[in-house]
PDB file of C-alpha atoms in Angstrom:
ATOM      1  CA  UNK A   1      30.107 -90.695   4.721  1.00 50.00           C
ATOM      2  CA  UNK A   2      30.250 -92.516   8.164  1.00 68.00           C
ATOM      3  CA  UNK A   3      29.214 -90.145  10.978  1.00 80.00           C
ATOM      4  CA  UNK A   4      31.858 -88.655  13.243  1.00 93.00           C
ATOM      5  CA  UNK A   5      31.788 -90.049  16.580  1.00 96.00           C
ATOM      6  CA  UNK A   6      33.138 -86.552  18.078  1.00 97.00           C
ATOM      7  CA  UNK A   7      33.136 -83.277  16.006  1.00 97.00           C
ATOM      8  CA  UNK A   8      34.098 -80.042  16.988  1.00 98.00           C
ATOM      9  CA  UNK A   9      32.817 -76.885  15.114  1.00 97.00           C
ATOM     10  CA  UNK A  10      33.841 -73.637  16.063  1.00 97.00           C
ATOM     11  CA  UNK A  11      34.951 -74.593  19.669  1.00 97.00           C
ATOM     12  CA  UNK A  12      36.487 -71.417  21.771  1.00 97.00           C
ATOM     13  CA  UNK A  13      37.573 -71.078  25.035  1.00 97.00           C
ATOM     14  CA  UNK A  14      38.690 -67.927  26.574  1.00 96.00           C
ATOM     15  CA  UNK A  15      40.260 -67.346  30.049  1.00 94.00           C
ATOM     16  CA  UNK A  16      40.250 -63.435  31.070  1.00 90.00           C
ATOM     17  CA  UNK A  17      41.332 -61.529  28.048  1.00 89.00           C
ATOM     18  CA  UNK A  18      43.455 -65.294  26.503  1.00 93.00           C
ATOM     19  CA  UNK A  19      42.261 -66.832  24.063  1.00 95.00           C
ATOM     20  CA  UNK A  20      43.213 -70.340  24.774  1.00 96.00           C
ATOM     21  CA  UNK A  21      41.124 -72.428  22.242  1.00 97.00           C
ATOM     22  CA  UNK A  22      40.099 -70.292  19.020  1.00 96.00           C
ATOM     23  CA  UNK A  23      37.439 -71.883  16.585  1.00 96.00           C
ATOM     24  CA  UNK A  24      38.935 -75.527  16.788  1.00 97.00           C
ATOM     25  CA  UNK A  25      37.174 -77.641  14.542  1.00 97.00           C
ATOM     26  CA  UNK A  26      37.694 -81.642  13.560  1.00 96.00           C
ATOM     27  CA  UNK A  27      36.695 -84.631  14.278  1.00 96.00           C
ATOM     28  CA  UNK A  28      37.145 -88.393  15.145  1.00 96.00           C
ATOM     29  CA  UNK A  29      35.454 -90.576  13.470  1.00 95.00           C
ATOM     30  CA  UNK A  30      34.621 -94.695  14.479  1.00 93.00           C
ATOM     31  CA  UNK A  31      37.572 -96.746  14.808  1.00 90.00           C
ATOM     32  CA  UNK A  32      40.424 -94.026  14.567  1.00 95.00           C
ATOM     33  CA  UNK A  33      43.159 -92.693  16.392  1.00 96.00           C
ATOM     34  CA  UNK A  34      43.395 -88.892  16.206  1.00 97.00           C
ATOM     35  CA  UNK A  35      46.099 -86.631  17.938  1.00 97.00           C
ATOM     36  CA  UNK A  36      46.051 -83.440  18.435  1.00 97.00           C
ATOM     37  CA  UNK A  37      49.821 -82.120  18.928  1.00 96.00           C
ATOM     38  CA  UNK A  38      51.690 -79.129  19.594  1.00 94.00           C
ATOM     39  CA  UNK A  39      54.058 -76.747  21.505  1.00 92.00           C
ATOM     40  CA  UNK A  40      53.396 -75.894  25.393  1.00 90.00           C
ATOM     41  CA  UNK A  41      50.786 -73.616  26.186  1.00 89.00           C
ATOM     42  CA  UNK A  42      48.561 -74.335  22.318  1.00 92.00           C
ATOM     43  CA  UNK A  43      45.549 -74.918  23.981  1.00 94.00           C
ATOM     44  CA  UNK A  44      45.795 -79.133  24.410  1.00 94.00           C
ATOM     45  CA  UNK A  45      44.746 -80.178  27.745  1.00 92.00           C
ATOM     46  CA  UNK A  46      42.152 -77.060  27.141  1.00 95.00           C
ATOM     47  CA  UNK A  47      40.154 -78.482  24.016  1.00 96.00           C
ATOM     48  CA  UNK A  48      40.399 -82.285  25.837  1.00 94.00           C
ATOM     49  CA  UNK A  49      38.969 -80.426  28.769  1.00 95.00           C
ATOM     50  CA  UNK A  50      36.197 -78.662  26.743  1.00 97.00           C
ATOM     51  CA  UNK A  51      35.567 -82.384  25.102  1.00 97.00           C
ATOM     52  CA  UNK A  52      34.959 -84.327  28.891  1.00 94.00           C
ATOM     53  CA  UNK A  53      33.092 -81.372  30.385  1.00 95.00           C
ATOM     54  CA  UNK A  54      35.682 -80.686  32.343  1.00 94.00           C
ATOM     55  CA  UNK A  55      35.704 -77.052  30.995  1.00 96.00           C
ATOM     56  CA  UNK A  56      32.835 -75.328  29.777  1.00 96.00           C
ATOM     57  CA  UNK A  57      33.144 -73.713  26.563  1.00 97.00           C
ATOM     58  CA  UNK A  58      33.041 -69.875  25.202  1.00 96.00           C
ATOM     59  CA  UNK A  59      31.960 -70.558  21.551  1.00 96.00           C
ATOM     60  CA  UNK A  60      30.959 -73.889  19.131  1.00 97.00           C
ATOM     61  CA  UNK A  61      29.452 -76.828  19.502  1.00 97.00           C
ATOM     62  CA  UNK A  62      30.581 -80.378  20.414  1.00 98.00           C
ATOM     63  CA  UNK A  63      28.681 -82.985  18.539  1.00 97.00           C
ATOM     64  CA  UNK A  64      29.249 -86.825  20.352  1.00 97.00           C
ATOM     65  CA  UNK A  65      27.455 -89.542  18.248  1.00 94.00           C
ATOM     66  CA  UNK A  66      25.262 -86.786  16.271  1.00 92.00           C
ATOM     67  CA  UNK A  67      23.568 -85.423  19.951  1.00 95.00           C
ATOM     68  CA  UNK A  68      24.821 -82.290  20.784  1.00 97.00           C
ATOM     69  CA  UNK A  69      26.568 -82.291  23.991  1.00 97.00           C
ATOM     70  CA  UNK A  70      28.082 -78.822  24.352  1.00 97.00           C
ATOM     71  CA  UNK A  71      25.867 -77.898  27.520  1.00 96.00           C
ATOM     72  CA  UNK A  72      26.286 -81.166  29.228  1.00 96.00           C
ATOM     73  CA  UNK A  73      28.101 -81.709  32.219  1.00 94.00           C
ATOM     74  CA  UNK A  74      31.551 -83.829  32.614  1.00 91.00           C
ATOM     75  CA  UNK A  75      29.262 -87.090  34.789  1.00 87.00           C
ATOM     76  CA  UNK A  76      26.621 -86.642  31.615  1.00 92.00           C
ATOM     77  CA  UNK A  77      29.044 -86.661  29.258  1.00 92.00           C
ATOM     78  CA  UNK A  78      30.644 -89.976  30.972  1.00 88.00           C
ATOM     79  CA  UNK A  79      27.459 -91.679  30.967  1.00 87.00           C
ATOM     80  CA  UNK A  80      27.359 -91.291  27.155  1.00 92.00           C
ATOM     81  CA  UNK A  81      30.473 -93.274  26.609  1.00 91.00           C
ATOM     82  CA  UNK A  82      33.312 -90.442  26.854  1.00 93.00           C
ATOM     83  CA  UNK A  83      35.997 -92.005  29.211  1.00 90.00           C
ATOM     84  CA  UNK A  84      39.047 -90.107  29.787  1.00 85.00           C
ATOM     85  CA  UNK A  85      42.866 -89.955  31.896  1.00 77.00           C
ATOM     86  CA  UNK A  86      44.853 -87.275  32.974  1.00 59.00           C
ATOM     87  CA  UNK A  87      48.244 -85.627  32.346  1.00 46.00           C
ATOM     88  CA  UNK A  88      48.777 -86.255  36.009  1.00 48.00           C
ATOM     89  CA  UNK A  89      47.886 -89.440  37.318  1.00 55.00           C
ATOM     90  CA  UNK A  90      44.238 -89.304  38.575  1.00 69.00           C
ATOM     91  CA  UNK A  91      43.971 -93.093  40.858  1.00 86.00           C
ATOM     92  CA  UNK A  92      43.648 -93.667  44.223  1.00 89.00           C
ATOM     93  CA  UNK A  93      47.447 -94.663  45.770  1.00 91.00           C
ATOM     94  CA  UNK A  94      45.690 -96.147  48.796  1.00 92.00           C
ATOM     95  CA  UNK A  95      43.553 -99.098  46.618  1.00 93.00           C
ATOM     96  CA  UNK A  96      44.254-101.947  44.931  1.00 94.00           C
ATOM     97  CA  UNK A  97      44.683-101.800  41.230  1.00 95.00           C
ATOM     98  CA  UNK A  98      41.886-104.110  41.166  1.00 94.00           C
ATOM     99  CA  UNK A  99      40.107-101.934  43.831  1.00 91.00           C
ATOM    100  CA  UNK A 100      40.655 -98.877  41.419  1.00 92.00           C
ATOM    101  CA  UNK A 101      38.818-100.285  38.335  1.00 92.00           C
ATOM    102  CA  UNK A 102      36.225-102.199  40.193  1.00 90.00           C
ATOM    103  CA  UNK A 103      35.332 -98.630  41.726  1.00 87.00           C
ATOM    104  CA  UNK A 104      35.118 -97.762  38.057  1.00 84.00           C
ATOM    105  CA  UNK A 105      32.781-100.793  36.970  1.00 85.00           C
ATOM    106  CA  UNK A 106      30.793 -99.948  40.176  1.00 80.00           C
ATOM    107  CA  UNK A 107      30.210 -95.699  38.597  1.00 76.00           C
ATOM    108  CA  UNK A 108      29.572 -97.388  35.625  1.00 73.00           C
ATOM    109  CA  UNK A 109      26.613 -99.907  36.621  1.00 68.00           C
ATOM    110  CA  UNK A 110      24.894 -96.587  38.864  1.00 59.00           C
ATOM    111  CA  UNK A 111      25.294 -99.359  42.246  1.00 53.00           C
ATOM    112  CA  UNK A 112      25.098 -97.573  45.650  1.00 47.00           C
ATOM    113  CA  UNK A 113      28.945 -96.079  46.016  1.00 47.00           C
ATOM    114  CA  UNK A 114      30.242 -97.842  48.792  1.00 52.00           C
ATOM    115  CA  UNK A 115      33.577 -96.258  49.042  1.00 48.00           C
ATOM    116  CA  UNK A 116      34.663 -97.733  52.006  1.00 42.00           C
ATOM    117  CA  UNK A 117      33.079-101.300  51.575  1.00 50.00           C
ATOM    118  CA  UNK A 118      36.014-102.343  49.312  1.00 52.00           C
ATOM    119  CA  UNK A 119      34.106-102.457  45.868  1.00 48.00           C
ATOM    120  CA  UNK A 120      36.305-105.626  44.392  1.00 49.00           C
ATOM    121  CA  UNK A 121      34.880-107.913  47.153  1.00 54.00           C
ATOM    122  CA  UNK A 122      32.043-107.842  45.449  1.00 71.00           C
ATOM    123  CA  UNK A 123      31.982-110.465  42.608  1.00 73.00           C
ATOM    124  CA  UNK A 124      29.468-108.614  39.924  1.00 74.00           C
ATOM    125  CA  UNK A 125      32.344-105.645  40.036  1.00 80.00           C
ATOM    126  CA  UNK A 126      35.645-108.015  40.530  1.00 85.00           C
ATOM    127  CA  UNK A 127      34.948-110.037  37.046  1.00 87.00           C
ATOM    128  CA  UNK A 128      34.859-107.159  34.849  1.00 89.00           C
ATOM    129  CA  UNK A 129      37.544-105.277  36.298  1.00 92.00           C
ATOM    130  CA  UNK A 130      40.019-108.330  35.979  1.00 94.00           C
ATOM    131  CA  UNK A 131      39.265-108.655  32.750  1.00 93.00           C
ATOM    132  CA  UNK A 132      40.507-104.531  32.063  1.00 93.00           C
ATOM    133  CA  UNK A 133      43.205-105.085  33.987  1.00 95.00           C
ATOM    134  CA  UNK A 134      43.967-108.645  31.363  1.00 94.00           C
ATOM    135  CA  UNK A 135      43.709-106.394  28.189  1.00 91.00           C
ATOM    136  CA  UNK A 136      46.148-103.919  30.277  1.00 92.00           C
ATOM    137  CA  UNK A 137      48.228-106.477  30.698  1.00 92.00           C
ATOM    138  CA  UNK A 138      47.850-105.521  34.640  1.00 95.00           C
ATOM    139  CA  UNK A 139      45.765-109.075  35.788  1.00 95.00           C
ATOM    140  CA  UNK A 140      49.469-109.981  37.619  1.00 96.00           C
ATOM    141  CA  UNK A 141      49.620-106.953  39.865  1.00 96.00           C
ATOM    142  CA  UNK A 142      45.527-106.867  40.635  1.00 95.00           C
ATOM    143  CA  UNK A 143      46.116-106.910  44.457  1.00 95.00           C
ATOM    144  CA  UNK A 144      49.014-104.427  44.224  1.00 96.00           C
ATOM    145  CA  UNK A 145      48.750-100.868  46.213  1.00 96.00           C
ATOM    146  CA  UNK A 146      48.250 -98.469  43.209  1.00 95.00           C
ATOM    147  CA  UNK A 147      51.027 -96.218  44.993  1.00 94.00           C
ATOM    148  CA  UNK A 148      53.539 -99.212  44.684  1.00 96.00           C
ATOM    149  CA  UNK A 149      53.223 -99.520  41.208  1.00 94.00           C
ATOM    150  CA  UNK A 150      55.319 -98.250  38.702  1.00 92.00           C
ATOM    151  CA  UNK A 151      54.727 -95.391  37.145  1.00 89.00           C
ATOM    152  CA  UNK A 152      54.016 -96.953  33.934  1.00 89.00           C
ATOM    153  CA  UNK A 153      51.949 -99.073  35.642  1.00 92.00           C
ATOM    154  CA  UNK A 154      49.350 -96.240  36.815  1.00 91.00           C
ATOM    155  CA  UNK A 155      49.340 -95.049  33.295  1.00 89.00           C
ATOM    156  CA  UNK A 156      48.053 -98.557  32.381  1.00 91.00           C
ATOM    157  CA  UNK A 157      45.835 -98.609  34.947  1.00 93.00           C
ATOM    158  CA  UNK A 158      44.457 -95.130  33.880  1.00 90.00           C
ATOM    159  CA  UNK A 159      43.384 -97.089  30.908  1.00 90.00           C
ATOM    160  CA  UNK A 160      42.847-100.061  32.632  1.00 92.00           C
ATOM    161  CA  UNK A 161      39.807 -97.641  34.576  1.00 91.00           C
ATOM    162  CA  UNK A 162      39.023 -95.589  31.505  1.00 88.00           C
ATOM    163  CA  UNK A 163      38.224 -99.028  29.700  1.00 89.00           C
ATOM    164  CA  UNK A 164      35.886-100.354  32.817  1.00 87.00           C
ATOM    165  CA  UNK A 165      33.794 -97.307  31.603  1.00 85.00           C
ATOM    166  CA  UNK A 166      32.651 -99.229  28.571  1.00 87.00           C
ATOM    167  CA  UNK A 167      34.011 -96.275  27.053  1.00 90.00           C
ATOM    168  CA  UNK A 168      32.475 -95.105  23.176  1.00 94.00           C
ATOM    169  CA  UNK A 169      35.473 -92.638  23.062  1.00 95.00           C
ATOM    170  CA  UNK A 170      38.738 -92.456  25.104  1.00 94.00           C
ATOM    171  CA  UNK A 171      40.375 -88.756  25.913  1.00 94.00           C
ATOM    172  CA  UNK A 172      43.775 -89.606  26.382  1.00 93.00           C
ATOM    173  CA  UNK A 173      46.211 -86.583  27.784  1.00 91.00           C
ATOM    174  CA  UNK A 174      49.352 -87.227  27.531  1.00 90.00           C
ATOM    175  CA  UNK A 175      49.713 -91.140  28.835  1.00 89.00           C
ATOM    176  CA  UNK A 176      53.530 -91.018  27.848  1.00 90.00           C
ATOM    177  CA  UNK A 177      54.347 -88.410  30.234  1.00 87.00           C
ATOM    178  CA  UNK A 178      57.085 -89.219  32.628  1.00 86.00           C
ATOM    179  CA  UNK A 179      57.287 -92.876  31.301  1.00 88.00           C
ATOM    180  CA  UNK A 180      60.695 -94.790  30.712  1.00 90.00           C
ATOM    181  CA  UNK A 181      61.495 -96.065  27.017  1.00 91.00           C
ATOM    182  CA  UNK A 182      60.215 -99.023  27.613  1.00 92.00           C
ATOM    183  CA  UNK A 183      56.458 -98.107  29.863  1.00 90.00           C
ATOM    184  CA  UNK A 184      56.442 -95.952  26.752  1.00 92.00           C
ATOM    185  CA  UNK A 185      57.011 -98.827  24.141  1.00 93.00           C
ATOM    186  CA  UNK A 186      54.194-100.949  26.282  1.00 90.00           C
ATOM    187  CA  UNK A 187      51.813 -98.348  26.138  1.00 91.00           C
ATOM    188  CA  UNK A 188      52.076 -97.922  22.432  1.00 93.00           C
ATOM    189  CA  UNK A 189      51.572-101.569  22.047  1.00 92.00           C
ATOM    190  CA  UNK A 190      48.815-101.513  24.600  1.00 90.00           C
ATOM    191  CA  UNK A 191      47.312 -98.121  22.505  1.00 93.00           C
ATOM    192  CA  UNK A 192      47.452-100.058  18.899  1.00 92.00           C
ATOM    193  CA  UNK A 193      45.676-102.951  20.632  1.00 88.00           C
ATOM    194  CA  UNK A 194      42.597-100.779  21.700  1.00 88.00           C
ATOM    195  CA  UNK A 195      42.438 -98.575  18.918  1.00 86.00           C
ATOM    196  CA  UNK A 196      40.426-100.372  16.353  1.00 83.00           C
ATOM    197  CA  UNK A 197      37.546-101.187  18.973  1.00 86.00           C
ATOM    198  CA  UNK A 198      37.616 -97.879  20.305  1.00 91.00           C
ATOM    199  CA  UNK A 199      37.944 -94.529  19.040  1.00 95.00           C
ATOM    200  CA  UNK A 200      40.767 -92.286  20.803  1.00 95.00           C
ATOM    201  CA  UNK A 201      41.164 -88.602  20.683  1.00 96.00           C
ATOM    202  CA  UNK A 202      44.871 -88.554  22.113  1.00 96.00           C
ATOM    203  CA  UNK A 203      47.128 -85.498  23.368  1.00 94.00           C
ATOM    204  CA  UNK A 204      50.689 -86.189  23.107  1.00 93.00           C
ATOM    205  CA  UNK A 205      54.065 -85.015  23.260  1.00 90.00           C
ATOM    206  CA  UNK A 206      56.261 -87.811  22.541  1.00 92.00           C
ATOM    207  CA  UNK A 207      56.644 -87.520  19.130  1.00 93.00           C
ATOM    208  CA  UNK A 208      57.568 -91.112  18.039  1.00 92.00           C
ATOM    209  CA  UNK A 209      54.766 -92.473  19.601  1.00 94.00           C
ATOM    210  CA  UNK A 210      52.281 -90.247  18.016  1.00 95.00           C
ATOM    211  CA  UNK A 211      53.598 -91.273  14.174  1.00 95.00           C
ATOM    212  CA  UNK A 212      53.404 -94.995  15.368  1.00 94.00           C
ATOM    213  CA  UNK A 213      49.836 -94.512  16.702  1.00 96.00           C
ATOM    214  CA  UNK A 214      48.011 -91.790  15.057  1.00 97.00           C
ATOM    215  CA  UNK A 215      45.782 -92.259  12.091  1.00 96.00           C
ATOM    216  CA  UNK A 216      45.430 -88.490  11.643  1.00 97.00           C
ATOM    217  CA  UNK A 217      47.418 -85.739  13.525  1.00 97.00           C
ATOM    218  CA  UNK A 218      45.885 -82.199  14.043  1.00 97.00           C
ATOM    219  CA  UNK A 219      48.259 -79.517  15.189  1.00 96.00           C
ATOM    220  CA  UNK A 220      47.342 -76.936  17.490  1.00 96.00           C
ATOM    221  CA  UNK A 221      49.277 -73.624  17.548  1.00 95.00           C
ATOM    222  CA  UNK A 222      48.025 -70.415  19.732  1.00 93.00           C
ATOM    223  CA  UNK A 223      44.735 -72.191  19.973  1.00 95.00           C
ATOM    224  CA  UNK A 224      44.149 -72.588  16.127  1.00 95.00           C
ATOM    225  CA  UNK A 225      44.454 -75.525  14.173  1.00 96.00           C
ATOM    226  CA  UNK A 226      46.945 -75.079  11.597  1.00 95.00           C
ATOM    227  CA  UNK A 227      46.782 -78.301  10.132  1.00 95.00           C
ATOM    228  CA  UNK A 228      45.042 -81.796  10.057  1.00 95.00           C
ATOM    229  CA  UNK A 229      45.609 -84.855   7.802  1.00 95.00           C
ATOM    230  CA  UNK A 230      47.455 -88.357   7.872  1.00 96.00           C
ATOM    231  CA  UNK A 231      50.744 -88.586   9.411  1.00 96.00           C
ATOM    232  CA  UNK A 232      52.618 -88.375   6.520  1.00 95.00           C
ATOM    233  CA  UNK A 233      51.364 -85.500   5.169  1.00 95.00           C
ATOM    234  CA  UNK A 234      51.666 -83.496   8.251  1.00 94.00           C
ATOM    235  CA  UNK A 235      55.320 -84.411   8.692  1.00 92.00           C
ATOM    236  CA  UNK A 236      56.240 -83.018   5.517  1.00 92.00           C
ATOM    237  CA  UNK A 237      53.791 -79.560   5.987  1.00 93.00           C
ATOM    238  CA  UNK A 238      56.694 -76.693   5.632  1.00 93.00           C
ATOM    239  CA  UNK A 239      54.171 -74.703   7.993  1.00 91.00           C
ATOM    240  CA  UNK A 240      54.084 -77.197  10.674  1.00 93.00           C
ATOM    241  CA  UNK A 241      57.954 -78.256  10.906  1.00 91.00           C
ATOM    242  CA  UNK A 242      58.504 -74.778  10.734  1.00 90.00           C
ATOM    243  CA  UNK A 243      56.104 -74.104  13.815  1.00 86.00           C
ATOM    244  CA  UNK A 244      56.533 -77.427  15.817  1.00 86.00           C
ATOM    245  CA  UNK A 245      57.791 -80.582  14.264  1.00 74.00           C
ATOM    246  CA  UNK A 246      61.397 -79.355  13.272  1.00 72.00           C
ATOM    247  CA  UNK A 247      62.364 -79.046  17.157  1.00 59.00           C
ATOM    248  CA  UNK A 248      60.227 -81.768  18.505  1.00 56.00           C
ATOM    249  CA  UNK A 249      61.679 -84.608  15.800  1.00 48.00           C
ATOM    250  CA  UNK A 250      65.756 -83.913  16.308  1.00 45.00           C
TER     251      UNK A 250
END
């Protein structure tokens, strides 16, 4: 059997006397798209947290391309290949798109961090950030103020950076949130596009998007996974309609 490229064994996180992530275990394996769903509070944005470094974790191990990397830290963890976005928009409103993802290109390569030297004049960072931009379908609105894009837009150019990372796994948290119907139909075009070359562990709550995306769906309730398998089987667990789905897919 094909290594995972991200497993989780046992993973706990606990904040005060909450138990927010309890002995979460799966994996993602080369190739796939695998999201983890669930009601507010289940411990999501936690375990994606635990995943990036982000968060430290309580309990279990997190295994990225066979190396333990439970211990690292979150700019470690990036240099291996884990790239990921935020619920809430993480860019810089005052930059260029194409000044966004060069910045991103420019991390990546370990260059001297010239903030305020305007990264995409330099050619070396401009070519490889136009192309993320291209597979974003962003290369139009490269000289665009991030903060005059539309909201959609920054999503795509969350990926747009994430990509520039050269990424070997993409944490995605909740890129549908706050889009329109249609941002959200582009981005789950965009998401099929990428994810055969790249594997994606993806948070979501839009519902439709997940079943037209997801190769295998893990459901988080209370911090426990309650069950993890192929879209199709998971929409018809009595357990999880009765916990989540039956609300979320009226």
């Amino acid at each position: 059997m094909t290594e995972p490229v991200l497993r989780l064994e046992g993973l706990r996180k606990s904040f005060g006397g909450l138990t927010v992530t309890d002995n979460v275990t799966l994996d993602v394996v080369a190739g796939e798209l695998h999201a983890v769903i669930g009601p507010n509070g289940a411990g999501k944005t936690t375990l994606i947290n635990q995943v990036s470094g982000m968060l430290s974790s309580d309990g279990g191990r997190i295994l990225f391309a066979g190396a333990d990397v439970t211990r690292l830290p979150m700019h470690a963890r990036a240099a291996l290949g884990i790239a990921r976005s935020f619920q809430i928009t993480s860019i810089l409103p005052g930059f260029s798109a194409l000044e966004n993802v060069a910045i991103a290109v420019q991390a990546r390569s370990g260059t001297s961090f010239r903030f305020f030297g305007r990264a995409a004049a330099e050619q070396a960072l401009n070519a490889p950030a136009m192309e993320a931009l291209a597979e974003t379908g962003l290369a139009a609105r490269a000289h665009v103020l991030a903060a005059h894009l539309s909201h959609g837009e920054r999503r795509a150019l969350e990926l747009a950076i994430a990509l520039a990372m050269q990424p070997r796994l993409l944490l995605l948290d909740e890129p549908m949130a706050g889009t329109s119907h249609e941002e959200t139909e582009r981005l789950i075009v965009l998401l099929r596009r990428l994810k055969g070359r790249v594997p994606i562990m993806l948070v979501e709550h839009d519902m439709n998007a997940v079943f037209a995306l997801a190769d295998r769906i893990s459901v988080l309730i209370y911090g426990r996974i309650l069950a993890s398998g192929p879209p199709d089987a998971v929409r018809a667990d009595p357990q999880v309609v009765t916990a989540y789905l039956g609300e979320e897919m009226e």
